[in-house]
Amino acid sequence: MGGKAAAAKARGVVRAAAAANNEGGNEDDRPYLQVQNTGDIGQIKRVFDECVVSAVLDMGHEELHTVTNVKIGLGMITCALALLAQFYPVKFPANYNVLVLCVASYCGFNTLLQLYITYVEKGIVLFTKPKAVGGGAMSSGLAVRCRMGRFSEDVTITLMRGDAQDVTHAAAAETTVNVCEYMYTDGVMAEDKFRAVVEDLVTEFESGKGGASRKTR
């Protein structure tokens, strides 16, 4: 198994080429999504997260990488401090001050990273750049959140202004779907059916008719 396939299997997501259309002979080049363990809520959520992100980006939105880049930066600093403490070229106890500084800084940056994830990222799977639609809700970009309870079969998709990140905001739109309605028994996702739900929600948000709506599909 190649490196990419092994990584996909580790994530619990299998991507394979779509089957040919038996009637027209045309192929759907977009790969499909499959969950290998349908009893694993984490795998199921990752598949739905990936489909939501793909659907939003395919509608002309461009991903904003700022939050991800900050997380990577904080993680790299934290790892660098750990490596410095481990491989500093002076033996103990002469390196005592350096060790104390590295350990304290490691704890500080790790805490900062966790706070950043909790209070800035807040479970949001996608931030987008502002889209040129003549102002309104889209002038700030999108913040897309997917939530799924540990023992729940429902996924809640929330679209919010990127600058507000508030589900109660007048422009926010939200819908809840049951995963059983969008996944076959073998774990293959009914991607087109689910993407239609996401696209309808994005269209509703872009039109400014979200109004913190609550829908169950």
Coordinates of C-alpha atoms in Angstrom, one line a residue:
M1 CA 0.0 0.0 0.0
G2 CA 1.4 3.4 -1.0
G3 CA 2.0 6.2 1.4
K4 CA -1.1 8.2 0.5
A5 CA -3.3 5.1 0.7
A6 CA -1.9 4.2 4.1
A7 CA -2.5 7.7 5.4
A8 CA -6.1 7.6 4.1
K9 CA -6.6 4.3 5.8
A10 CA -5.2 5.6 9.1
R11 CA -7.8 8.5 9.0
G12 CA -10.5 5.9 8.4
V13 CA -11.4 7.4 5.1
V14 CA -11.0 5.6 1.8
R15 CA -11.0 7.5 -1.4
A16 CA -11.5 5.5 -4.6
A17 CA -12.4 6.4 -8.2
A18 CA -16.1 6.8 -8.9
A19 CA -17.7 4.1 -11.0
A20 CA -18.5 4.7 -14.6
N21 CA -22.1 5.7 -15.5
N22 CA -23.6 2.6 -17.0
E23 CA -26.1 4.4 -19.1
G24 CA -24.2 7.2 -20.7
G25 CA -20.7 5.7 -20.4
N26 CA -19.4 8.9 -18.7
E27 CA -17.3 8.8 -15.6
D28 CA -17.7 10.9 -12.5
D29 CA -14.1 11.9 -11.8
R30 CA -14.8 13.1 -8.3
P31 CA -13.7 10.4 -5.8
Y32 CA -16.2 9.1 -3.3
L33 CA -15.9 8.9 0.5
Q34 CA -16.2 5.8 2.6
V35 CA -16.0 5.1 6.3
Q36 CA -14.3 1.8 7.1
N37 CA -15.7 1.5 10.6
T38 CA -19.3 2.7 10.6
G39 CA -19.4 2.4 14.4
D40 CA -16.6 5.0 14.8
I41 CA -18.2 8.4 15.4
G42 CA -14.8 10.1 14.9
Q43 CA -14.4 8.6 11.4
I44 CA -18.0 9.5 10.4
K45 CA -17.6 13.1 11.5
R46 CA -14.3 13.4 9.6
V47 CA -16.0 12.2 6.4
F48 CA -18.9 14.7 6.9
D49 CA -16.4 17.5 7.7
E50 CA -14.5 16.8 4.5
C51 CA -17.6 16.8 2.4
V52 CA -18.8 20.1 3.9
V53 CA -15.5 21.7 3.3
S54 CA -15.3 20.4 -0.3
A55 CA -18.9 21.6 -1.0
V56 CA -18.2 25.1 0.3
L57 CA -14.9 25.5 -1.6
D58 CA -16.5 24.2 -4.8
M59 CA -19.1 27.1 -4.5
G60 CA -16.3 29.6 -5.1
H61 CA -15.1 30.3 -1.6
E62 CA -11.4 30.4 -0.9
E63 CA -10.0 29.0 2.3
L64 CA -8.4 31.3 4.8
H65 CA -5.4 29.6 6.3
T66 CA -4.6 32.1 9.1
V67 CA -6.0 30.0 12.0
T68 CA -4.3 26.9 10.7
N69 CA -1.0 28.7 10.2
V70 CA -1.0 30.1 13.7
K71 CA -1.7 26.6 15.2
I72 CA 1.2 25.2 13.2
G73 CA 3.4 28.0 14.3
L74 CA 2.6 27.5 18.0
G75 CA 3.1 23.7 17.6
M76 CA 6.5 24.2 16.0
I77 CA 7.7 26.5 18.7
T78 CA 6.5 24.0 21.3
C79 CA 8.3 21.2 19.6
A80 CA 11.5 23.3 19.2
L81 CA 11.5 24.0 22.9
A82 CA 11.3 20.3 23.7
L83 CA 14.1 19.5 21.2
L84 CA 16.3 22.2 22.7
A85 CA 15.8 20.9 26.2
Q86 CA 16.6 17.3 25.0
F87 CA 19.6 18.1 22.9
Y88 CA 21.2 21.2 24.4
P89 CA 24.9 20.5 24.1
V90 CA 25.7 21.0 27.8
K91 CA 25.3 18.3 30.4
F92 CA 23.3 18.6 33.6
P93 CA 23.6 20.4 36.0
A94 CA 25.4 23.0 33.9
N95 CA 22.3 23.3 31.7
Y96 CA 19.9 23.6 34.6
N97 CA 18.8 27.2 33.8
V98 CA 18.2 26.3 30.1
L99 CA 16.1 23.3 31.1
V100 CA 14.0 25.3 33.5
L101 CA 13.5 28.0 30.8
C102 CA 12.6 25.3 28.1
V103 CA 10.2 23.5 30.4
A104 CA 8.4 26.6 31.5
S105 CA 8.2 28.0 27.9
Y106 CA 7.0 24.6 26.7
C107 CA 4.2 24.6 29.2
G108 CA 3.3 28.2 28.4
F109 CA 3.2 27.7 24.6
N110 CA 1.3 24.4 24.9
T111 CA -1.3 26.2 27.1
L112 CA -1.5 29.0 24.6
L113 CA -2.1 26.5 21.8
Q114 CA -4.9 24.8 23.7
L115 CA -6.5 28.2 24.5
Y116 CA -6.2 29.2 20.9
I117 CA -7.9 26.0 19.7
T118 CA -10.7 26.4 22.3
Y119 CA -11.4 30.1 22.0
V120 CA -10.4 31.0 18.5
E121 CA -10.8 27.9 16.4
K122 CA -13.8 26.7 18.4
G123 CA -14.5 23.6 16.4
I124 CA -14.7 25.5 13.1
V125 CA -13.6 23.2 10.2
L126 CA -13.2 26.0 7.6
F127 CA -12.6 29.7 7.5
T128 CA -12.9 31.4 4.1
K129 CA -11.8 34.7 2.7
P130 CA -14.4 37.4 1.9
K131 CA -16.2 36.6 -1.3
A132 CA -17.1 39.4 -3.7
V133 CA -20.9 39.4 -3.6
G134 CA -21.5 43.1 -3.1
G135 CA -21.2 43.3 0.7
G136 CA -23.6 41.9 3.2
A137 CA -22.9 38.7 5.1
M138 CA -20.2 37.5 2.7
S139 CA -18.1 40.6 3.0
S140 CA -16.4 39.0 6.1
G141 CA -15.9 35.5 4.9
L142 CA -17.4 32.3 6.3
A143 CA -16.8 30.3 9.4
V144 CA -18.1 26.7 9.0
R145 CA -18.7 24.5 12.1
C146 CA -19.7 20.9 12.2
R147 CA -20.8 19.3 15.4
M148 CA -21.6 15.7 16.2
G149 CA -22.3 14.3 19.7
R150 CA -20.3 11.3 20.9
F151 CA -23.3 9.0 20.8
S152 CA -25.4 10.9 18.3
E153 CA -26.5 10.1 14.8
D154 CA -27.0 13.8 14.0
V155 CA -24.6 16.3 12.5
T156 CA -25.2 20.0 12.9
I157 CA -23.7 22.3 10.2
T158 CA -23.5 26.0 11.1
L159 CA -22.5 28.8 8.8
M160 CA -21.5 32.1 10.5
R161 CA -19.8 35.3 9.6
G162 CA -16.0 34.9 9.9
D163 CA -15.7 38.1 12.0
A164 CA -18.6 37.3 14.4
Q165 CA -18.5 33.4 14.7
D166 CA -21.8 33.7 16.5
V167 CA -24.6 31.2 15.8
T168 CA -27.1 33.7 17.2
H169 CA -26.1 36.4 14.7
A170 CA -28.8 37.5 12.2
A171 CA -26.8 36.2 9.3
A172 CA -26.0 32.7 10.7
A173 CA -27.6 29.6 9.1
E174 CA -27.8 26.2 10.6
T175 CA -29.2 22.8 9.7
T176 CA -29.1 19.3 11.4
V177 CA -29.0 16.1 9.4
N178 CA -29.1 12.4 10.4
V179 CA -26.0 10.6 9.1
C180 CA -28.1 7.4 8.4
E181 CA -29.9 9.4 5.6
Y182 CA -26.6 10.1 3.8
M183 CA -24.6 6.9 4.3
Y184 CA -25.0 3.4 2.9
T185 CA -24.7 0.3 5.0
D186 CA -21.2 -0.3 3.5
G187 CA -20.0 3.1 4.8
V188 CA -20.0 4.8 1.4
M189 CA -21.4 8.3 1.7
A190 CA -24.2 9.6 -0.5
E191 CA -22.1 12.6 -1.2
D192 CA -24.2 14.3 -3.9
K193 CA -27.3 14.1 -1.7
F194 CA -25.4 15.6 1.3
R195 CA -23.6 18.2 -0.8
A196 CA -27.0 19.5 -2.0
V197 CA -28.0 20.2 1.6
V198 CA -24.7 22.1 2.2
E199 CA -25.1 24.0 -1.0
D200 CA -28.7 25.0 -0.1
L201 CA -27.4 26.2 3.3
V202 CA -24.6 28.3 1.7
T203 CA -27.0 29.8 -0.7
E204 CA -29.3 30.7 2.1
F205 CA -26.4 32.3 4.0
E206 CA -25.2 34.2 1.0
S207 CA -28.7 35.6 0.3
G208 CA -28.8 37.0 3.9
K209 CA -31.8 34.9 4.8
G210 CA -30.1 32.7 7.4
G211 CA -31.4 34.5 10.5
A212 CA -30.0 31.8 12.8
S213 CA -32.4 29.3 11.2
R214 CA -32.7 25.9 12.6
K215 CA -33.6 23.1 10.2
T216 CA -33.6 19.3 10.6
R217 CA -33.3 17.3 7.4

